[in-house]
Amino acid sequence: MSKQLSSHRKFNRIFFHSAEHMEEIANASVQLAISFPPFLHDPVAHRLDKQALLSMLQRVHEEVFRVLSPNGFLVSINTDVRDRSAYNRTHSPQSGDVWWKHQSIREICEKMGLRCVGTKIWVRTLKQNLYRFTYSHIVFYTKERRYLASRRKKLPPDFRPDVWLLEGQTTYRLPNGKLFRDCLHPMLAERCIHQLSDPGDLVLVPFAGVGTVPDAARRLDRAWVGYETSDQLKSTLQARLGRRAVR
């Protein structure tokens, strides 16, 4: 494609359009993709539409599959949702039902040929919350790899546990004073980037949010590219990543 960027040095920027169409990235050029999808399929939507969200995620993951290198990794982080009738078009869940969102996304990934090579639980807090889950599923996928570790790169002690307790640092104050919730913990991003990529590799962030993953990739000397659909986050991303990276 004429618009694809051939050199990693030309990345290190956020594109303000959906990751459903990542025409800037060449096939099989990404070593690591870290996906932390938003709650809504569209930043201006008023409520969750599960069918619309899954349709959007299907298209995004098709693009991730295209750009992921044969030995690359996709890290998918998702929090399950207490289901409601308003979230569904065709049925009404009973009180107490749960939408196992991470499983729905796993089905998408495995149907297109990605292989799950590991799972972990990210615990955000040990405090009880009656309205939302306080933990997320971290699922690791590859095209051809079979293990998270290799002979050259063993798993470090902080990566090995099945449960990662990483509290705090999941909210971010925007320039307008509003609080952006559900940020990815910086340590989670750093662990994945350090273990699953090498300096100079390209890290993809399909949902950039407030820039936690790009910031970690930059500090760890990786090239990175992100996508974001909310213009309200542009000033935040510019302040965090620099104006040259966010245009």
Coordinates of N, CA and C in Angstrom, one line a residue:
M1 N 0.8 -1.2 0.0 CA 0.0 0.0 0.0 C 0.9 1.2 0.0
S2 N 0.5 2.3 -0.7 CA 1.3 3.5 -0.8 C 1.4 4.2 0.5
K3 N 0.4 4.1 1.3 CA 0.4 4.9 2.6 C 1.1 4.2 3.7
Q4 N 1.5 2.9 3.5 CA 2.2 2.2 4.6 C 3.6 2.8 4.8
L5 N 3.9 2.8 6.1 CA 5.2 3.3 6.5 C 6.2 2.2 6.6
S6 N 7.3 2.3 5.9 CA 8.2 1.2 5.8 C 9.2 1.1 6.9
S7 N 9.5 2.2 7.6 CA 10.5 2.3 8.6 C 9.9 2.5 10.0
H8 N 10.3 1.7 11.0 CA 9.8 1.9 12.3 C 10.1 3.3 12.8
R9 N 11.1 4.0 12.3 CA 11.5 5.3 12.8 C 10.4 6.3 12.4
K10 N 9.6 6.0 11.4 CA 8.5 6.9 11.0 C 7.2 6.7 11.8
F11 N 7.2 5.8 12.7 CA 6.1 5.6 13.6 C 6.2 6.5 14.8
N12 N 5.9 6.0 15.9 CA 5.9 6.8 17.2 C 4.9 7.9 17.1
R13 N 3.7 7.5 16.7 CA 2.7 8.5 16.6 C 1.3 7.9 16.8
I14 N 0.3 8.7 17.1 CA -1.1 8.3 17.2 C -1.8 8.7 16.0
F15 N -2.6 7.8 15.4 CA -3.5 8.1 14.3 C -4.9 8.2 14.8
F16 N -5.6 9.4 14.5 CA -6.9 9.6 15.0 C -8.0 9.0 14.0
H17 N -8.0 7.7 14.0 CA -9.1 7.0 13.3 C -9.1 5.6 13.8
S18 N -10.2 4.9 13.5 CA -10.4 3.6 14.0 C -9.3 2.6 13.6
A19 N -8.9 1.7 14.5 CA -8.0 0.6 14.2 C -8.6 -0.5 13.3
E20 N -9.9 -0.3 12.9 CA -10.5 -1.2 12.0 C -9.8 -1.1 10.6
H21 N -9.1 0.0 10.4 CA -8.5 0.2 9.1 C -7.1 0.8 9.4
M22 N -6.1 -0.1 9.5 CA -4.7 0.3 9.9 C -3.9 0.3 8.6
E23 N -4.3 1.1 7.6 CA -3.6 1.1 6.3 C -2.2 1.6 6.4
E24 N -1.8 2.3 7.5 CA -0.5 2.8 7.7 C 0.6 1.7 8.0
I25 N 0.1 0.5 8.4 CA 1.0 -0.5 8.8 C 1.1 -1.7 7.8
A26 N 2.3 -2.1 7.5 CA 2.5 -3.2 6.6 C 2.2 -4.5 7.2
N27 N 2.0 -5.5 6.4 CA 1.7 -6.9 6.8 C 2.9 -7.4 7.6
A28 N 2.5 -8.2 8.7 CA 3.5 -8.9 9.5 C 4.7 -8.0 10.0
S29 N 4.4 -6.8 10.3 CA 5.5 -5.9 10.8 C 5.5 -5.6 12.3
V30 N 4.5 -6.0 13.0 CA 4.3 -5.7 14.4 C 4.8 -6.9 15.2
Q31 N 5.6 -6.7 16.2 CA 6.1 -7.7 17.1 C 5.1 -7.9 18.3
L32 N 4.5 -6.8 18.8 CA 3.7 -6.9 19.9 C 2.5 -6.0 19.8
A33 N 1.3 -6.5 20.0 CA 0.1 -5.6 20.0 C -0.5 -5.8 21.4
I34 N -0.8 -4.7 22.1 CA -1.5 -4.7 23.4 C -2.8 -4.0 23.2
S35 N -3.9 -4.8 23.5 CA -5.3 -4.4 23.2 C -6.0 -4.3 24.6
F36 N -6.5 -3.1 24.9 CA -7.3 -2.9 26.1 C -8.6 -2.1 25.6
P37 N -9.6 -2.9 25.0 CA -10.7 -2.2 24.4 C -11.5 -1.4 25.3
P38 N -12.2 -0.3 24.7 CA -13.0 0.5 25.5 C -14.3 -0.2 25.9
F39 N -15.1 0.4 26.8 CA -16.4 -0.2 27.2 C -17.4 0.0 26.1
L40 N -17.3 1.0 25.3 CA -18.3 1.3 24.3 C -17.7 1.2 22.9
H41 N -18.5 0.9 21.9 CA -18.0 0.7 20.5 C -17.7 2.0 19.9
D42 N -18.3 3.1 20.4 CA -18.1 4.4 19.9 C -18.0 5.4 21.0
P43 N -17.1 6.4 21.0 CA -16.9 7.3 22.2 C -18.1 8.2 22.4
V44 N -19.0 8.3 21.4 CA -20.2 9.2 21.6 C -21.4 8.3 21.9
A45 N -21.3 7.0 22.0 CA -22.4 6.1 22.3 C -22.9 6.4 23.8
H46 N -24.1 6.2 24.0 CA -24.7 6.5 25.4 C -24.7 5.3 26.3
R47 N -24.6 4.1 25.6 CA -24.6 2.9 26.4 C -24.0 1.7 25.6
L48 N -23.7 0.7 26.3 CA -23.0 -0.5 25.7 C -24.0 -1.2 24.8
D49 N -23.6 -1.4 23.6 CA -24.3 -2.3 22.6 C -23.3 -3.4 22.3
K50 N -23.6 -4.6 22.9 CA -22.7 -5.7 22.8 C -22.4 -6.2 21.4
Q51 N -23.5 -6.2 20.6 CA -23.4 -6.6 19.2 C -22.5 -5.6 18.4
A52 N -22.7 -4.4 18.6 CA -21.9 -3.4 17.9 C -20.5 -3.4 18.3
L53 N -20.2 -3.6 19.6 CA -18.9 -3.7 20.1 C -18.1 -4.9 19.6
L54 N -18.8 -6.0 19.6 CA -18.1 -7.2 19.1 C -17.9 -7.2 17.6
S55 N -18.8 -6.5 16.8 CA -18.5 -6.3 15.4 C -17.3 -5.4 15.1
M56 N -17.2 -4.4 15.9 CA -16.0 -3.5 15.8 C -14.8 -4.3 16.2
L57 N -14.8 -5.0 17.3 CA -13.6 -5.8 17.7 C -13.2 -6.9 16.7
Q58 N -14.2 -7.5 16.0 CA -13.9 -8.4 15.0 C -13.1 -7.8 13.9
R59 N -13.5 -6.6 13.5 CA -12.7 -5.9 12.4 C -11.3 -5.5 12.9
V60 N -11.2 -5.0 14.1 CA -9.9 -4.6 14.6 C -9.0 -5.8 14.7
H61 N -9.5 -6.9 15.2 CA -8.6 -8.1 15.4 C -8.2 -8.7 14.0
E62 N -9.1 -8.5 13.0 CA -8.7 -9.0 11.7 C -7.5 -8.1 11.2
E63 N -7.5 -6.9 11.5 CA -6.3 -6.0 11.1 C -5.1 -6.4 12.0
V64 N -5.3 -6.6 13.3 CA -4.2 -7.0 14.1 C -3.6 -8.3 13.6
F65 N -4.4 -9.2 13.2 CA -3.9 -10.5 12.7 C -3.0 -10.2 11.4
R66 N -3.5 -9.3 10.6 CA -2.8 -9.0 9.3 C -1.4 -8.4 9.6
V67 N -1.3 -7.5 10.6 CA 0.0 -6.8 10.8 C 0.9 -7.5 11.7
L68 N 0.4 -8.5 12.5 CA 1.2 -9.2 13.5 C 2.2 -10.1 12.8
S69 N 3.5 -10.1 13.2 CA 4.5 -10.9 12.6 C 4.3 -12.4 13.1
P70 N 4.8 -13.4 12.3 CA 4.6 -14.8 12.7 C 5.0 -15.1 14.1
N71 N 6.0 -14.5 14.6 CA 6.5 -14.8 16.0 C 6.0 -13.7 17.0
G72 N 5.1 -12.9 16.5 CA 4.7 -11.8 17.4 C 3.6 -12.2 18.4
F73 N 3.2 -11.3 19.3 CA 2.3 -11.6 20.3 C 1.2 -10.5 20.3
L74 N -0.1 -11.0 20.6 CA -1.2 -10.1 21.0 C -1.5 -10.3 22.4
V75 N -1.5 -9.2 23.2 CA -1.9 -9.3 24.6 C -3.3 -8.6 24.7
S76 N -4.3 -9.3 25.1 CA -5.7 -8.8 25.2 C -6.1 -8.7 26.6
I77 N -6.4 -7.5 27.1 CA -6.8 -7.3 28.5 C -8.3 -6.9 28.5
N78 N -9.1 -7.7 29.2 CA -10.5 -7.4 29.2 C -11.2 -7.7 30.6
T79 N -12.1 -6.8 30.9 CA -12.9 -7.0 32.1 C -14.3 -7.4 31.8
D80 N -14.8 -8.5 32.4 CA -16.1 -9.0 32.2 C -17.1 -8.0 32.7
V81 N -18.4 -8.1 32.3 CA -19.4 -7.1 32.5 C -20.7 -7.8 33.1
R82 N -21.2 -7.1 34.1 CA -22.5 -7.6 34.7 C -23.6 -7.2 33.6
D83 N -24.2 -8.2 33.1 CA -25.1 -8.0 31.9 C -26.4 -7.3 32.3
R84 N -26.9 -6.6 31.3 CA -28.2 -5.9 31.4 C -29.0 -6.0 30.2
S85 N -30.3 -5.8 30.3 CA -31.2 -5.9 29.1 C -30.8 -4.8 28.1
A86 N -30.4 -3.6 28.6 CA -30.1 -2.5 27.7 C -28.9 -2.8 26.8
Y87 N -28.1 -3.7 27.2 CA -26.8 -4.0 26.5 C -27.1 -5.0 25.3
N88 N -28.3 -5.6 25.2 CA -28.6 -6.7 24.3 C -29.7 -6.3 23.3
R89 N -29.6 -6.8 22.1 CA -30.6 -6.5 21.1 C -31.7 -7.6 21.0
T90 N -31.3 -8.8 21.4 CA -32.1 -10.0 21.1 C -32.6 -10.7 22.3
H91 N -32.0 -10.5 23.5 CA -32.5 -11.3 24.6 C -32.3 -10.4 25.9
S92 N -33.0 -10.8 26.9 CA -32.9 -10.1 28.2 C -32.3 -11.0 29.2
P93 N -31.1 -10.7 29.7 CA -30.4 -11.5 30.7 C -31.2 -11.4 32.0
Q94 N -31.0 -12.5 32.8 CA -31.6 -12.5 34.1 C -30.7 -11.7 35.1
S95 N -31.3 -11.3 36.2 CA -30.5 -10.6 37.2 C -29.3 -11.5 37.7
G96 N -28.2 -10.8 37.7 CA -27.0 -11.6 38.2 C -26.2 -12.2 37.0
D97 N -26.7 -12.2 35.8 CA -26.0 -12.7 34.7 C -24.7 -11.9 34.4
V98 N -23.7 -12.6 33.8 CA -22.5 -12.0 33.5 C -22.2 -12.2 32.0
W99 N -21.7 -11.1 31.4 CA -21.2 -11.3 30.0 C -19.7 -11.5 30.1
W100 N -19.3 -12.8 29.7 CA -17.9 -13.1 29.8 C -17.2 -12.5 28.6
K101 N -16.9 -11.3 28.7 CA -16.4 -10.5 27.5 C -15.1 -11.1 27.0
H102 N -14.2 -11.5 28.0 CA -12.9 -12.0 27.6 C -13.1 -13.3 26.7
Q103 N -14.1 -14.1 27.0 CA -14.3 -15.3 26.3 C -14.9 -15.0 24.9
S104 N -15.7 -14.0 24.8 CA -16.2 -13.6 23.5 C -15.1 -13.2 22.6
I105 N -14.1 -12.4 23.1 CA -13.0 -12.0 22.3 C -12.0 -13.1 22.0
R106 N -11.9 -14.1 22.9 CA -11.1 -15.3 22.7 C -11.6 -16.0 21.5
E107 N -13.0 -16.2 21.4 CA -13.6 -16.9 20.3 C -13.3 -16.2 19.0
I108 N -13.3 -14.8 19.0 CA -12.9 -14.1 17.8 C -11.5 -14.4 17.4
C109 N -10.6 -14.3 18.3 CA -9.2 -14.5 18.0 C -8.9 -15.9 17.5
E110 N -9.5 -16.9 18.1 CA -9.1 -18.3 17.8 C -9.8 -18.7 16.4
K111 N -10.9 -18.1 16.1 CA -11.5 -18.4 14.8 C -10.7 -17.9 13.7
M112 N -9.9 -16.8 13.9 CA -9.1 -16.3 12.8 C -7.7 -16.9 12.8
G113 N -7.4 -17.8 13.7 CA -6.2 -18.5 13.6 C -5.1 -18.1 14.7
L114 N -5.5 -17.3 15.6 CA -4.6 -17.0 16.7 C -4.6 -18.1 17.8
R115 N -3.5 -18.4 18.4 CA -3.4 -19.4 19.4 C -3.2 -18.8 20.8
C116 N -4.0 -19.2 21.8 CA -3.8 -18.8 23.1 C -2.6 -19.5 23.7
V117 N -1.6 -18.8 24.2 CA -0.4 -19.4 24.8 C -0.3 -19.1 26.3
G118 N -1.3 -18.5 26.9 CA -1.2 -18.2 28.3 C -2.3 -17.2 28.8
T119 N -2.6 -17.3 30.0 CA -3.6 -16.3 30.6 C -3.1 -15.9 32.0
K120 N -3.5 -14.8 32.4 CA -3.2 -14.3 33.8 C -4.4 -13.4 34.2
I121 N -4.4 -13.2 35.5 CA -5.5 -12.3 36.1 C -4.8 -11.0 36.6
W122 N -5.3 -9.9 36.2 CA -4.8 -8.6 36.8 C -5.9 -8.2 37.8
V123 N -5.4 -8.2 39.1 CA -6.3 -7.7 40.2 C -6.0 -6.2 40.5
R124 N -7.0 -5.4 40.3 CA -6.8 -3.9 40.5 C -6.9 -3.5 41.9
T125 N -7.7 -4.2 42.7 CA -7.8 -3.9 44.1 C -8.4 -5.1 44.9
L126 N -8.1 -5.2 46.1 CA -8.6 -6.3 47.0 C -9.9 -5.8 47.7
K127 N -10.3 -4.6 47.4 CA -11.6 -4.1 48.0 C -12.7 -4.6 47.2
Q128 N -13.8 -4.9 47.9 CA -15.0 -5.4 47.2 C -15.8 -4.3 46.5
N129 N -16.3 -4.6 45.3 CA -17.1 -3.7 44.6 C -18.4 -4.4 44.1
L130 N -19.5 -4.0 44.5 CA -20.7 -4.7 44.2 C -21.3 -4.5 42.8
Y131 N -20.7 -3.5 42.1 CA -21.3 -3.1 40.9 C -20.4 -3.5 39.7
R132 N -19.1 -3.7 39.9 CA -18.2 -4.0 38.8 C -17.1 -4.9 39.2
F133 N -16.6 -5.6 38.3 CA -15.5 -6.5 38.7 C -14.2 -5.7 38.9
T134 N -13.4 -6.2 39.8 CA -12.2 -5.5 40.2 C -10.9 -6.2 39.7
Y135 N -11.2 -7.1 38.7 CA -10.1 -7.8 38.1 C -10.3 -8.0 36.6
S136 N -9.3 -8.1 35.8 CA -9.3 -8.3 34.4 C -8.6 -9.5 34.0
H137 N -8.9 -10.1 32.8 CA -8.3 -11.2 32.2 C -7.2 -10.7 31.2
I138 N -6.0 -11.3 31.4 CA -4.9 -11.0 30.4 C -4.7 -12.3 29.6
V139 N -4.9 -12.2 28.3 CA -4.8 -13.4 27.5 C -3.8 -13.1 26.4
F140 N -2.8 -14.1 26.2 CA -1.7 -13.9 25.3 C -2.0 -14.8 24.1
Y141 N -1.8 -14.2 22.9 CA -2.1 -15.0 21.7 C -0.8 -14.8 20.8
T142 N -0.7 -15.8 19.9 CA 0.4 -15.8 18.9 C -0.1 -16.4 17.6
K143 N 0.6 -16.2 16.5 CA 0.3 -17.0 15.3 C 1.0 -18.3 15.3
E144 N 2.3 -18.3 15.6 CA 3.1 -19.5 15.4 C 3.9 -19.9 16.7
R145 N 4.1 -19.0 17.6 CA 4.8 -19.3 18.8 C 4.0 -20.2 19.7
R146 N 4.6 -21.0 20.6 CA 3.9 -21.9 21.5 C 4.0 -21.5 23.0
Y147 N 5.0 -20.7 23.2 CA 5.3 -20.4 24.6 C 5.6 -18.9 24.8
L148 N 5.4 -18.4 26.0 CA 5.7 -17.0 26.3 C 7.2 -16.8 26.5
A149 N 7.9 -17.8 26.9 CA 9.3 -17.7 27.1 C 10.0 -18.4 26.0
S150 N 11.3 -18.2 25.9 CA 12.2 -18.8 24.9 C 13.5 -19.1 25.5
R151 N 14.3 -19.9 24.8 CA 15.6 -20.2 25.4 C 16.5 -18.9 25.6
R152 N 16.2 -17.9 24.7 CA 17.0 -16.7 24.8 C 16.4 -15.7 25.9
K153 N 15.1 -15.9 26.1 CA 14.5 -14.9 27.0 C 13.5 -15.7 28.0
K154 N 14.0 -16.0 29.2 CA 13.3 -16.6 30.2 C 12.3 -15.7 30.9
L155 N 11.3 -16.2 31.5 CA 10.3 -15.3 32.2 C 10.9 -14.8 33.5
P156 N 10.9 -13.5 33.7 CA 11.4 -12.9 34.9 C 10.5 -13.1 36.1
P157 N 10.9 -13.0 37.3 CA 10.1 -13.3 38.5 C 8.8 -12.5 38.5
D158 N 8.8 -11.3 38.1 CA 7.5 -10.5 38.2 C 6.5 -10.9 37.1
F159 N 7.0 -11.6 36.1 CA 6.0 -12.0 35.0 C 5.4 -13.4 35.3
R160 N 6.1 -14.2 36.1 CA 5.7 -15.6 36.3 C 4.4 -15.8 37.0
P161 N 4.0 -15.1 38.0 CA 2.7 -15.4 38.7 C 1.5 -15.4 37.8
D162 N 0.5 -16.2 38.1 CA -0.7 -16.2 37.4 C -1.6 -15.1 37.7
V163 N -1.4 -14.5 38.9 CA -2.2 -13.3 39.3 C -1.2 -12.2 39.6
W164 N -1.6 -11.0 38.9 CA -0.8 -9.8 39.1 C -1.6 -8.8 39.9
L165 N -1.2 -8.5 41.1 CA -1.8 -7.5 41.9 C -1.2 -6.2 41.7
L166 N -1.8 -5.3 40.9 CA -1.3 -4.0 40.5 C -2.4 -3.0 40.9
E167 N -2.3 -2.3 42.0 CA -3.3 -1.4 42.5 C -3.0 0.0 42.1
G168 N -4.0 0.8 42.0 CA -3.8 2.2 41.7 C -3.4 2.5 40.3
Q169 N -3.2 3.8 39.9 CA -2.7 4.2 38.6 C -3.7 3.8 37.5
T170 N -5.0 3.7 37.7 CA -5.9 3.3 36.7 C -6.9 4.5 36.4
T171 N -6.6 5.6 36.9 CA -7.4 6.8 36.5 C -6.4 7.9 36.1
Y172 N -6.9 8.8 35.2 CA -6.0 9.9 34.7 C -6.8 11.2 34.6
R173 N -6.3 12.2 35.1 CA -7.0 13.5 35.1 C -6.8 14.2 33.8
L174 N -7.8 14.5 33.0 CA -7.7 15.2 31.7 C -7.6 16.7 31.9
P175 N -7.1 17.4 30.9 CA -6.9 18.8 31.0 C -8.2 19.6 31.4
N176 N -9.4 19.0 31.0 CA -10.6 19.7 31.3 C -11.2 19.4 32.7
G177 N -10.4 18.6 33.4 CA -10.7 18.3 34.8 C -11.5 17.0 35.0
K178 N -12.0 16.4 33.9 CA -12.7 15.2 34.0 C -11.7 14.0 34.3
L179 N -12.2 13.0 34.9 CA -11.4 11.8 35.3 C -11.6 10.7 34.3
F180 N -10.5 10.3 33.6 CA -10.6 9.2 32.7 C -10.3 7.9 33.5
R181 N -11.3 7.0 33.5 CA -11.2 5.8 34.3 C -10.8 4.6 33.4
D182 N -10.4 3.5 34.1 CA -10.1 2.3 33.5 C -8.8 2.4 32.6
C183 N -7.8 3.1 33.1 CA -6.5 3.1 32.4 C -5.8 1.8 32.7
L184 N -5.0 1.4 31.7 CA -4.1 0.2 31.9 C -3.0 0.6 32.9
H185 N -2.7 -0.3 33.8 CA -1.6 0.0 34.8 C -0.3 0.0 34.1
P186 N 0.5 1.1 34.3 CA 1.8 1.2 33.6 C 2.7 -0.1 33.8
M187 N 2.7 -0.7 35.0 CA 3.6 -1.8 35.2 C 3.1 -3.0 34.4
L188 N 1.9 -3.2 34.1 CA 1.4 -4.3 33.3 C 1.9 -4.1 31.9
A189 N 1.8 -2.9 31.4 CA 2.3 -2.6 30.0 C 3.8 -2.8 29.9
E190 N 4.6 -2.4 31.0 CA 6.0 -2.5 31.0 C 6.4 -4.0 31.0
R191 N 5.7 -4.8 31.8 CA 6.1 -6.2 31.9 C 5.9 -6.9 30.5
C192 N 4.8 -6.6 29.9 CA 4.5 -7.3 28.6 C 5.5 -6.8 27.5
I193 N 5.8 -5.5 27.5 CA 6.7 -5.0 26.5 C 8.1 -5.5 26.7
H194 N 8.5 -5.6 27.9 CA 9.9 -6.1 28.2 C 10.0 -7.5 27.9
Q195 N 9.0 -8.4 28.2 CA 9.2 -9.8 28.0 C 8.9 -10.2 26.5
L196 N 8.0 -9.5 25.8 CA 7.5 -10.0 24.6 C 8.0 -9.3 23.4
S197 N 8.9 -8.4 23.6 CA 9.5 -7.6 22.5 C 10.9 -7.2 22.8
D198 N 11.7 -6.7 21.9 CA 13.0 -6.3 22.1 C 13.2 -4.8 21.7
P199 N 14.2 -4.1 22.1 CA 14.4 -2.7 21.7 C 14.4 -2.6 20.2
G200 N 13.7 -1.6 19.7 CA 13.6 -1.4 18.3 C 12.4 -2.1 17.6
D201 N 11.8 -3.1 18.3 CA 10.6 -3.7 17.8 C 9.4 -2.7 17.7
L202 N 8.4 -3.0 16.9 CA 7.2 -2.2 16.8 C 6.1 -2.7 17.7
V203 N 5.6 -1.8 18.5 CA 4.5 -2.2 19.4 C 3.2 -1.4 18.9
L204 N 2.2 -2.2 18.8 CA 0.9 -1.6 18.3 C -0.1 -1.5 19.4
V205 N -0.8 -0.3 19.5 CA -1.8 -0.1 20.5 C -3.1 0.3 19.7
P206 N -4.0 -0.7 19.5 CA -5.2 -0.4 18.7 C -6.2 0.6 19.4
F207 N -6.1 0.7 20.8 CA -6.9 1.6 21.5 C -6.0 2.4 22.5
A208 N -5.6 3.5 22.0 CA -4.5 4.2 22.7 C -4.9 4.8 24.1
G209 N -6.2 5.2 24.2 CA -6.7 5.8 25.4 C -5.9 7.0 25.8
V210 N -5.4 7.1 27.0 CA -4.6 8.2 27.4 C -3.1 8.0 27.2
G211 N -2.7 7.0 26.5 CA -1.3 6.8 26.1 C -0.4 6.0 27.0
T212 N -1.0 5.2 27.9 CA -0.2 4.4 28.8 C 0.8 3.5 28.1
V213 N 0.3 2.8 27.1 CA 1.2 1.8 26.4 C 2.3 2.5 25.6
P214 N 1.9 3.5 24.8 CA 2.9 4.2 24.0 C 4.0 4.9 24.9
D215 N 3.6 5.4 26.0 CA 4.5 6.0 27.0 C 5.5 4.9 27.5
A216 N 5.0 3.7 27.8 CA 5.9 2.7 28.3 C 6.8 2.2 27.2
A217 N 6.2 2.0 26.0 CA 7.1 1.6 24.8 C 8.2 2.6 24.5
R218 N 7.9 3.8 24.6 CA 8.9 4.9 24.4 C 10.0 4.8 25.4
R219 N 9.7 4.6 26.7 CA 10.7 4.5 27.7 C 11.5 3.3 27.6
L220 N 11.0 2.2 27.0 CA 11.7 1.0 26.8 C 12.4 0.8 25.5
D221 N 12.4 1.9 24.7 CA 13.2 2.0 23.5 C 12.5 1.1 22.4
R222 N 11.2 1.1 22.4 CA 10.5 0.4 21.3 C 9.9 1.4 20.4
A223 N 9.8 1.1 19.1 CA 8.9 1.9 18.2 C 7.5 1.6 18.5
W224 N 6.6 2.5 18.3 CA 5.2 2.3 18.6 C 4.3 3.0 17.7
V225 N 3.0 2.5 17.6 CA 2.0 3.2 16.8 C 0.7 2.9 17.5
G226 N -0.2 4.0 17.6 CA -1.4 3.8 18.3 C -2.6 4.4 17.5
Y227 N -3.8 4.0 17.8 CA -5.0 4.5 17.2 C -6.0 4.9 18.3
E228 N -6.7 6.0 18.0 CA -7.7 6.5 19.0 C -8.8 7.2 18.2
T229 N -10.0 7.0 18.6 CA -11.2 7.6 18.0 C -11.8 8.8 18.7
S230 N -11.3 9.0 20.0 CA -11.9 10.1 20.8 C -11.0 11.4 20.6
D231 N -11.6 12.4 20.0 CA -10.8 13.6 19.8 C -10.6 14.3 21.2
Q232 N -11.5 14.0 22.1 CA -11.3 14.6 23.5 C -10.0 14.2 24.2
L233 N -9.4 13.2 23.7 CA -8.1 12.7 24.3 C -6.9 13.3 23.6
K234 N -7.1 14.1 22.6 CA -6.0 14.6 21.8 C -5.0 15.5 22.6
S235 N -5.6 16.4 23.4 CA -4.7 17.3 24.2 C -4.0 16.5 25.2
T236 N -4.6 15.5 25.8 CA -4.0 14.7 26.8 C -2.8 13.9 26.2
L237 N -3.0 13.3 25.0 CA -2.0 12.5 24.4 C -0.9 13.5 23.9
Q238 N -1.2 14.7 23.5 CA -0.1 15.6 23.1 C 0.8 16.0 24.3
A239 N 0.1 16.2 25.5 CA 0.9 16.5 26.6 C 1.8 15.4 27.1
R240 N 1.3 14.2 26.9 CA 2.0 13.0 27.4 C 3.1 12.5 26.4
L241 N 2.8 12.6 25.1 CA 3.6 12.0 24.1 C 4.3 13.0 23.2
G242 N 3.9 14.2 23.3 CA 4.5 15.3 22.5 C 3.7 15.6 21.3
R243 N 3.7 16.8 20.8 CA 2.9 17.2 19.7 C 3.3 16.6 18.4
R244 N 4.5 16.3 18.2 CA 4.9 15.6 17.0 C 4.3 14.2 16.8
A245 N 4.1 13.6 18.0 CA 3.5 12.2 17.9 C 2.0 12.2 17.8
V246 N 1.4 13.4 18.1 CA -0.1 13.5 18.1 C -0.5 14.6 17.2
R247 N -1.0 14.4 16.0 CA -1.3 15.5 15.1 C -2.7 15.3 14.6

